[in-house]
Amino acid sequence: QVTLRESGPALVKPTQTLTLTCTFSGFSLSTSGMCVSWIRQPPGKALEWLALIDWDDDKYYSTSLKTRLTISKDTSKNQVVLTMTNMDSVDTATYYCARIRGYSGYGPIDYWGQGTLVTVSS
Amino acid sequence: DIQMTQSPSSLSASVGDRVTITCQASQDISNYLNWYQQKPGKAPKLQIYDASNLETGVPSRFSGSGSGTDFTFTISSLQPEDIATYYCQQYDNLPWTFGQGTKVEIK
């Protein structure tokens, strides 16, 4: 059974760096073709794709956010970590991690975490 | 980046009505398009993948069609439990992009 769970601070101050951890089970990121992605959703707004990491440690980022994002994995712990620097109020959102079905990211998101709401406020 | 234009942004229909949502890509994405359903306070749930394939466990009243730049998502007979926001998403090219969503309500 595949599960993903996001963890991290619920509140961060402007200019701080956000670090979120996705802990998953039911699959391995060392399996050829496997990928995990981060997606966020500001309150009442649409989904926004942020980043993806694959089994081969290739990393891909949102065009508009790539200077602020870093994605990494710890295969032994079944974890994917997302950091976002210089947080601002517009980054207030629910952040989801998700697994991609299909080789090397060419497929749908078939499993999502429950999401974690991050509020940026002083 | 590929832009995904989804319409309408919201709709209201009666139980039993046929509901259609469209999604247009800014360039050819072949059939690399997925549809998700999101209920309030919940994570999205895959409904249709590769433009027209019904995800396992999803009721057959949901369907998808299209290729290239124009795609359609249809609920053949709207049910109360279908009240949600629906999103299209392309995965032809990274960065992936989502449509702006369509909120479906009961009239």
PDB file of C-alpha atoms in Angstrom:
ATOM      1  CA  GLN A   1       0.000   0.000   0.000  1.00  0.00           C
ATOM      2  CA  VAL A   2       1.438   3.327  -1.086  1.00  0.00           C
ATOM      3  CA  THR A   3       1.302   6.211   1.361  1.00  0.00           C
ATOM      4  CA  LEU A   4       2.958   9.620   1.505  1.00  0.00           C
ATOM      5  CA  ARG A   5       2.998  12.067   4.376  1.00  0.00           C
ATOM      6  CA  GLU A   6       4.263  15.634   4.443  1.00  0.00           C
ATOM      7  CA  SER A   7       5.806  17.151   7.537  1.00  0.00           C
ATOM      8  CA  GLY A   8       7.249  20.513   8.393  1.00  0.00           C
ATOM      9  CA  PRO A   9       6.454  23.802  10.089  1.00  0.00           C
ATOM     10  CA  ALA A  10       2.938  25.158   9.932  1.00  0.00           C
ATOM     11  CA  LEU A  11       4.173  28.725  10.307  1.00  0.00           C
ATOM     12  CA  VAL A  12       7.239  30.429   8.903  1.00  0.00           C
ATOM     13  CA  LYS A  13       8.293  34.061   8.947  1.00  0.00           C
ATOM     14  CA  PRO A  14       8.910  36.122   5.828  1.00  0.00           C
ATOM     15  CA  THR A  15      12.441  35.705   4.426  1.00  0.00           C
ATOM     16  CA  GLN A  16      12.907  32.388   6.239  1.00  0.00           C
ATOM     17  CA  THR A  17      13.676  29.098   4.522  1.00  0.00           C
ATOM     18  CA  LEU A  18      10.999  26.416   4.503  1.00  0.00           C
ATOM     19  CA  THR A  19      12.004  22.775   4.757  1.00  0.00           C
ATOM     20  CA  LEU A  20       9.375  20.120   4.093  1.00  0.00           C
ATOM     21  CA  THR A  21       9.845  16.368   4.317  1.00  0.00           C
ATOM     22  CA  CYS A  22       7.857  13.763   2.451  1.00  0.00           C
ATOM     23  CA  THR A  23       8.014  10.334   4.060  1.00  0.00           C
ATOM     24  CA  PHE A  24       6.624   7.559   1.925  1.00  0.00           C
ATOM     25  CA  SER A  25       6.057   3.819   1.979  1.00  0.00           C
ATOM     26  CA  GLY A  26       4.932   1.147  -0.422  1.00  0.00           C
ATOM     27  CA  PHE A  27       7.506   1.927  -3.093  1.00  0.00           C
ATOM     28  CA  SER A  28      11.198   2.746  -3.379  1.00  0.00           C
ATOM     29  CA  LEU A  29      12.831   5.730  -5.028  1.00  0.00           C
ATOM     30  CA  SER A  30      15.712   3.449  -5.946  1.00  0.00           C
ATOM     31  CA  THR A  31      13.433   1.601  -8.373  1.00  0.00           C
ATOM     32  CA  SER A  32      14.231   2.497 -11.964  1.00  0.00           C
ATOM     33  CA  GLY A  33      11.757   5.030 -13.340  1.00  0.00           C
ATOM     34  CA  MET A  34      10.270   6.074 -10.010  1.00  0.00           C
ATOM     35  CA  CYS A  35       9.607   9.775  -9.309  1.00  0.00           C
ATOM     36  CA  VAL A  36       8.244  11.944  -6.514  1.00  0.00           C
ATOM     37  CA  SER A  37       6.945  15.455  -6.969  1.00  0.00           C
ATOM     38  CA  TRP A  38       5.892  18.451  -4.882  1.00  0.00           C
ATOM     39  CA  ILE A  39       2.779  20.464  -5.705  1.00  0.00           C
ATOM     40  CA  ARG A  40       1.246  23.342  -3.790  1.00  0.00           C
ATOM     41  CA  GLN A  41      -2.139  25.054  -3.594  1.00  0.00           C
ATOM     42  CA  PRO A  42      -2.729  28.517  -2.120  1.00  0.00           C
ATOM     43  CA  PRO A  43      -6.041  28.784  -0.263  1.00  0.00           C
ATOM     44  CA  GLY A  44      -8.907  28.874  -2.749  1.00  0.00           C
ATOM     45  CA  LYS A  45      -6.574  28.739  -5.742  1.00  0.00           C
ATOM     46  CA  ALA A  46      -5.342  26.260  -8.302  1.00  0.00           C
ATOM     47  CA  LEU A  47      -2.701  23.575  -8.044  1.00  0.00           C
ATOM     48  CA  GLU A  48       0.869  24.599  -8.868  1.00  0.00           C
ATOM     49  CA  TRP A  49       3.602  22.088  -9.688  1.00  0.00           C
ATOM     50  CA  LEU A  50       6.882  22.811  -7.902  1.00  0.00           C
ATOM     51  CA  ALA A  51       9.532  20.141  -8.349  1.00  0.00           C
ATOM     52  CA  LEU A  52      10.285  16.538  -9.213  1.00  0.00           C
ATOM     53  CA  ILE A  53      13.067  14.129  -8.349  1.00  0.00           C
ATOM     54  CA  ASP A  54      13.623  10.772  -9.981  1.00  0.00           C
ATOM     55  CA  TRP A  55      15.280   7.498  -9.062  1.00  0.00           C
ATOM     56  CA  ASP A  56      18.470   8.599 -10.810  1.00  0.00           C
ATOM     57  CA  ASP A  57      18.617  11.803  -8.747  1.00  0.00           C
ATOM     58  CA  ASP A  58      17.640  14.008 -11.686  1.00  0.00           C
ATOM     59  CA  LYS A  59      15.817  17.117 -10.500  1.00  0.00           C
ATOM     60  CA  TYR A  60      13.374  19.423 -12.217  1.00  0.00           C
ATOM     61  CA  TYR A  61      11.873  22.686 -10.995  1.00  0.00           C
ATOM     62  CA  SER A  62       9.128  25.181 -11.654  1.00  0.00           C
ATOM     63  CA  THR A  63      10.419  27.850 -14.009  1.00  0.00           C
ATOM     64  CA  SER A  64       9.234  30.703 -11.817  1.00  0.00           C
ATOM     65  CA  LEU A  65      10.514  29.223  -8.547  1.00  0.00           C
ATOM     66  CA  LYS A  66      13.656  27.349  -9.544  1.00  0.00           C
ATOM     67  CA  THR A  67      16.031  29.867  -7.975  1.00  0.00           C
ATOM     68  CA  ARG A  68      14.367  29.296  -4.592  1.00  0.00           C
ATOM     69  CA  LEU A  69      13.757  25.543  -4.628  1.00  0.00           C
ATOM     70  CA  THR A  70      15.910  22.545  -3.850  1.00  0.00           C
ATOM     71  CA  ILE A  71      14.651  18.967  -3.911  1.00  0.00           C
ATOM     72  CA  SER A  72      16.625  16.030  -2.558  1.00  0.00           C
ATOM     73  CA  LYS A  73      16.080  12.432  -1.551  1.00  0.00           C
ATOM     74  CA  ASP A  74      17.247  10.009   1.086  1.00  0.00           C
ATOM     75  CA  THR A  75      16.503   6.613  -0.387  1.00  0.00           C
ATOM     76  CA  SER A  76      17.472   4.741   2.774  1.00  0.00           C
ATOM     77  CA  LYS A  77      14.874   6.688   4.768  1.00  0.00           C
ATOM     78  CA  ASN A  78      12.235   6.763   2.023  1.00  0.00           C
ATOM     79  CA  GLN A  79      12.162  10.526   2.199  1.00  0.00           C
ATOM     80  CA  VAL A  80      12.126  13.452  -0.203  1.00  0.00           C
ATOM     81  CA  VAL A  81      12.944  16.922   1.084  1.00  0.00           C
ATOM     82  CA  LEU A  82      11.931  20.237  -0.440  1.00  0.00           C
ATOM     83  CA  THR A  83      13.483  23.515   0.633  1.00  0.00           C
ATOM     84  CA  MET A  84      12.189  26.907  -0.415  1.00  0.00           C
ATOM     85  CA  THR A  85      14.172  30.016   0.423  1.00  0.00           C
ATOM     86  CA  ASN A  86      13.073  33.577   1.050  1.00  0.00           C
ATOM     87  CA  MET A  87       9.489  32.762   1.966  1.00  0.00           C
ATOM     88  CA  ASP A  88       6.810  35.380   1.410  1.00  0.00           C
ATOM     89  CA  SER A  89       3.116  35.659   2.227  1.00  0.00           C
ATOM     90  CA  VAL A  90       2.252  34.614  -1.331  1.00  0.00           C
ATOM     91  CA  ASP A  91       3.857  31.238  -0.552  1.00  0.00           C
ATOM     92  CA  THR A  92       1.126  30.490   1.965  1.00  0.00           C
ATOM     93  CA  ALA A  93      -0.342  27.249   0.666  1.00  0.00           C
ATOM     94  CA  THR A  94      -1.015  23.599   1.235  1.00  0.00           C
ATOM     95  CA  TYR A  95       2.022  21.666   0.058  1.00  0.00           C
ATOM     96  CA  TYR A  96       1.550  18.160  -1.290  1.00  0.00           C
ATOM     97  CA  CYS A  97       4.035  15.458  -2.129  1.00  0.00           C
ATOM     98  CA  ALA A  98       2.975  12.883  -4.647  1.00  0.00           C
ATOM     99  CA  ARG A  99       4.122   9.804  -6.493  1.00  0.00           C
ATOM    100  CA  ILE A 100       4.146   9.597 -10.254  1.00  0.00           C
ATOM    101  CA  ARG A 101       3.048   6.413 -11.977  1.00  0.00           C
ATOM    102  CA  GLY A 102       4.923   5.813 -15.148  1.00  0.00           C
ATOM    103  CA  TYR A 103       8.534   5.696 -16.082  1.00  0.00           C
ATOM    104  CA  SER A 104      10.653   8.755 -15.402  1.00  0.00           C
ATOM    105  CA  GLY A 105       7.762  11.096 -14.742  1.00  0.00           C
ATOM    106  CA  TYR A 106       5.753  10.226 -17.838  1.00  0.00           C
ATOM    107  CA  GLY A 107       2.527   9.341 -16.178  1.00  0.00           C
ATOM    108  CA  PRO A 108      -0.184  10.558 -13.858  1.00  0.00           C
ATOM    109  CA  ILE A 109       0.074  11.339 -10.178  1.00  0.00           C
ATOM    110  CA  ASP A 110      -1.519   8.272  -8.671  1.00  0.00           C
ATOM    111  CA  TYR A 111      -0.862   8.849  -4.969  1.00  0.00           C
ATOM    112  CA  TRP A 112      -0.908  12.100  -3.000  1.00  0.00           C
ATOM    113  CA  GLY A 113      -0.059  12.936   0.552  1.00  0.00           C
ATOM    114  CA  GLN A 114      -2.715  14.576   2.686  1.00  0.00           C
ATOM    115  CA  GLY A 115      -0.991  17.928   2.337  1.00  0.00           C
ATOM    116  CA  THR A 116       0.450  20.290   4.915  1.00  0.00           C
ATOM    117  CA  LEU A 117      -0.667  23.898   5.266  1.00  0.00           C
ATOM    118  CA  VAL A 118       2.189  26.366   5.543  1.00  0.00           C
ATOM    119  CA  THR A 119       1.382  29.922   6.541  1.00  0.00           C
ATOM    120  CA  VAL A 120       3.897  32.698   6.028  1.00  0.00           C
ATOM    121  CA  SER A 121       3.421  35.475   8.532  1.00  0.00           C
ATOM    122  CA  SER A 122       5.455  37.571  10.904  1.00  0.00           C
TER     123      SER A 122
ATOM    124  CA  ASP B   1       6.086  26.543 -20.172  1.00  0.00           C
ATOM    125  CA  ILE B   2       2.928  25.000 -21.592  1.00  0.00           C
ATOM    126  CA  GLN B   3      -0.178  26.933 -20.594  1.00  0.00           C
ATOM    127  CA  MET B   4      -3.358  25.005 -19.828  1.00  0.00           C
ATOM    128  CA  THR B   5      -6.597  26.939 -20.285  1.00  0.00           C
ATOM    129  CA  GLN B   6      -9.537  25.292 -18.598  1.00  0.00           C
ATOM    130  CA  SER B   7     -13.187  26.308 -18.955  1.00  0.00           C
ATOM    131  CA  PRO B   8     -15.571  27.095 -17.532  1.00  0.00           C
ATOM    132  CA  SER B   9     -14.157  28.185 -14.173  1.00  0.00           C
ATOM    133  CA  SER B  10     -17.384  27.087 -12.537  1.00  0.00           C
ATOM    134  CA  LEU B  11     -20.671  25.522 -13.480  1.00  0.00           C
ATOM    135  CA  SER B  12     -23.954  24.634 -11.867  1.00  0.00           C
ATOM    136  CA  ALA B  13     -25.966  21.669 -13.094  1.00  0.00           C
ATOM    137  CA  SER B  14     -28.793  19.447 -11.949  1.00  0.00           C
ATOM    138  CA  VAL B  15     -28.442  15.880 -10.786  1.00  0.00           C
ATOM    139  CA  GLY B  16     -28.522  13.669 -13.845  1.00  0.00           C
ATOM    140  CA  ASP B  17     -27.231  16.353 -16.215  1.00  0.00           C
ATOM    141  CA  ARG B  18     -24.344  15.830 -18.594  1.00  0.00           C
ATOM    142  CA  VAL B  19     -21.405  18.025 -17.627  1.00  0.00           C
ATOM    143  CA  THR B  20     -18.536  18.923 -19.913  1.00  0.00           C
ATOM    144  CA  ILE B  21     -15.252  20.664 -19.056  1.00  0.00           C
ATOM    145  CA  THR B  22     -12.675  21.656 -21.623  1.00  0.00           C
ATOM    146  CA  CYS B  23      -8.927  22.095 -21.383  1.00  0.00           C
ATOM    147  CA  GLN B  24      -6.773  23.651 -24.082  1.00  0.00           C
ATOM    148  CA  ALA B  25      -2.995  23.392 -24.205  1.00  0.00           C
ATOM    149  CA  SER B  26      -0.826  26.162 -25.638  1.00  0.00           C
ATOM    150  CA  GLN B  27       1.004  23.601 -27.767  1.00  0.00           C
ATOM    151  CA  ASP B  28       0.610  20.025 -28.890  1.00  0.00           C
ATOM    152  CA  ILE B  29       0.842  17.671 -25.903  1.00  0.00           C
ATOM    153  CA  SER B  30      -0.299  14.520 -27.722  1.00  0.00           C
ATOM    154  CA  ASN B  31      -2.378  12.617 -25.147  1.00  0.00           C
ATOM    155  CA  TYR B  32      -0.205  13.465 -22.142  1.00  0.00           C
ATOM    156  CA  LEU B  33      -3.076  14.864 -20.132  1.00  0.00           C
ATOM    157  CA  ASN B  34      -4.631  13.863 -16.826  1.00  0.00           C
ATOM    158  CA  TRP B  35      -7.788  14.922 -14.996  1.00  0.00           C
ATOM    159  CA  TYR B  36      -8.106  15.139 -11.210  1.00  0.00           C
ATOM    160  CA  GLN B  37     -11.040  15.608  -8.870  1.00  0.00           C
ATOM    161  CA  GLN B  38     -10.530  17.580  -5.683  1.00  0.00           C
ATOM    162  CA  LYS B  39     -13.093  17.768  -2.908  1.00  0.00           C
ATOM    163  CA  PRO B  40     -12.835  20.508  -0.259  1.00  0.00           C
ATOM    164  CA  GLY B  41     -10.052  19.907   2.223  1.00  0.00           C
ATOM    165  CA  LYS B  42      -8.829  16.817   0.399  1.00  0.00           C
ATOM    166  CA  ALA B  43      -5.944  15.953  -1.887  1.00  0.00           C
ATOM    167  CA  PRO B  44      -6.723  15.633  -5.592  1.00  0.00           C
ATOM    168  CA  LYS B  45      -7.704  12.226  -6.914  1.00  0.00           C
ATOM    169  CA  LEU B  46      -6.853  10.901 -10.354  1.00  0.00           C
ATOM    170  CA  GLN B  47      -9.894  10.373 -12.568  1.00  0.00           C
ATOM    171  CA  ILE B  48      -8.601  10.105 -16.135  1.00  0.00           C
ATOM    172  CA  TYR B  49      -5.053   9.539 -17.375  1.00  0.00           C
ATOM    173  CA  ASP B  50      -3.547   9.768 -20.832  1.00  0.00           C
ATOM    174  CA  ALA B  51      -6.531  11.864 -21.924  1.00  0.00           C
ATOM    175  CA  SER B  52      -9.067   9.055 -22.103  1.00  0.00           C
ATOM    176  CA  ASN B  53      -8.203   6.206 -19.731  1.00  0.00           C
ATOM    177  CA  LEU B  54     -10.439   5.748 -16.725  1.00  0.00           C
ATOM    178  CA  GLU B  55      -8.504   5.233 -13.521  1.00  0.00           C
ATOM    179  CA  THR B  56      -9.283   2.003 -11.684  1.00  0.00           C
ATOM    180  CA  GLY B  57     -12.189   2.416  -9.311  1.00  0.00           C
ATOM    181  CA  VAL B  58     -13.535   5.588 -10.899  1.00  0.00           C
ATOM    182  CA  PRO B  59     -17.197   5.334 -11.959  1.00  0.00           C
ATOM    183  CA  SER B  60     -17.839   4.876 -15.658  1.00  0.00           C
ATOM    184  CA  ARG B  61     -19.927   8.064 -15.844  1.00  0.00           C
ATOM    185  CA  PHE B  62     -16.581   9.898 -16.000  1.00  0.00           C
ATOM    186  CA  SER B  63     -14.799  10.016 -19.347  1.00  0.00           C
ATOM    187  CA  GLY B  64     -12.166  11.985 -21.215  1.00  0.00           C
ATOM    188  CA  SER B  65     -11.290  12.604 -24.820  1.00  0.00           C
ATOM    189  CA  GLY B  66      -9.038  14.652 -27.047  1.00  0.00           C
ATOM    190  CA  SER B  67      -5.465  14.869 -28.238  1.00  0.00           C
ATOM    191  CA  GLY B  68      -3.059  17.509 -29.404  1.00  0.00           C
ATOM    192  CA  THR B  69      -4.266  20.763 -27.861  1.00  0.00           C
ATOM    193  CA  ASP B  70      -7.967  20.243 -27.128  1.00  0.00           C
ATOM    194  CA  PHE B  71      -9.355  17.983 -24.434  1.00  0.00           C
ATOM    195  CA  THR B  72     -12.721  17.297 -22.854  1.00  0.00           C
ATOM    196  CA  PHE B  73     -13.753  15.823 -19.517  1.00  0.00           C
ATOM    197  CA  THR B  74     -17.338  14.610 -19.216  1.00  0.00           C
ATOM    198  CA  ILE B  75     -19.599  13.460 -16.431  1.00  0.00           C
ATOM    199  CA  SER B  76     -22.442  11.703 -18.229  1.00  0.00           C
ATOM    200  CA  SER B  77     -24.934  11.916 -15.366  1.00  0.00           C
ATOM    201  CA  LEU B  78     -24.011  14.262 -12.543  1.00  0.00           C
ATOM    202  CA  GLN B  79     -24.359  12.820  -9.047  1.00  0.00           C
ATOM    203  CA  PRO B  80     -24.315  14.697  -5.716  1.00  0.00           C
ATOM    204  CA  GLU B  81     -20.992  13.080  -4.800  1.00  0.00           C
ATOM    205  CA  ASP B  82     -19.385  14.591  -7.924  1.00  0.00           C
ATOM    206  CA  ILE B  83     -19.422  18.052  -6.380  1.00  0.00           C
ATOM    207  CA  ALA B  84     -15.770  19.054  -6.519  1.00  0.00           C
ATOM    208  CA  THR B  85     -13.207  21.061  -8.417  1.00  0.00           C
ATOM    209  CA  TYR B  86     -11.683  19.375 -11.446  1.00  0.00           C
ATOM    210  CA  TYR B  87      -8.209  20.056 -12.830  1.00  0.00           C
ATOM    211  CA  CYS B  88      -6.448  19.096 -16.013  1.00  0.00           C
ATOM    212  CA  GLN B  89      -2.675  18.602 -16.001  1.00  0.00           C
ATOM    213  CA  GLN B  90      -0.181  18.119 -18.807  1.00  0.00           C
ATOM    214  CA  TYR B  91       2.940  16.007 -18.500  1.00  0.00           C
ATOM    215  CA  ASP B  92       4.250  16.235 -22.030  1.00  0.00           C
ATOM    216  CA  ASN B  93       6.933  18.686 -20.971  1.00  0.00           C
ATOM    217  CA  LEU B  94       8.464  19.672 -17.685  1.00  0.00           C
ATOM    218  CA  PRO B  95       7.585  21.874 -15.952  1.00  0.00           C
ATOM    219  CA  TRP B  96       4.214  20.234 -15.578  1.00  0.00           C
ATOM    220  CA  THR B  97       1.283  22.610 -15.578  1.00  0.00           C
ATOM    221  CA  PHE B  98      -2.280  22.485 -14.331  1.00  0.00           C
ATOM    222  CA  GLY B  99      -5.406  24.177 -15.548  1.00  0.00           C
ATOM    223  CA  GLN B 100      -7.068  26.751 -13.323  1.00  0.00           C
ATOM    224  CA  GLY B 101      -9.768  24.358 -12.235  1.00  0.00           C
ATOM    225  CA  THR B 102     -13.509  24.014 -12.754  1.00  0.00           C
ATOM    226  CA  LYS B 103     -15.774  24.073  -9.732  1.00  0.00           C
ATOM    227  CA  VAL B 104     -18.839  21.890 -10.239  1.00  0.00           C
ATOM    228  CA  GLU B 105     -21.919  22.605  -8.141  1.00  0.00           C
ATOM    229  CA  ILE B 106     -25.437  21.243  -7.972  1.00  0.00           C
ATOM    230  CA  LYS B 107     -28.223  23.535  -9.158  1.00  0.00           C
TER     231      LYS B 107
END
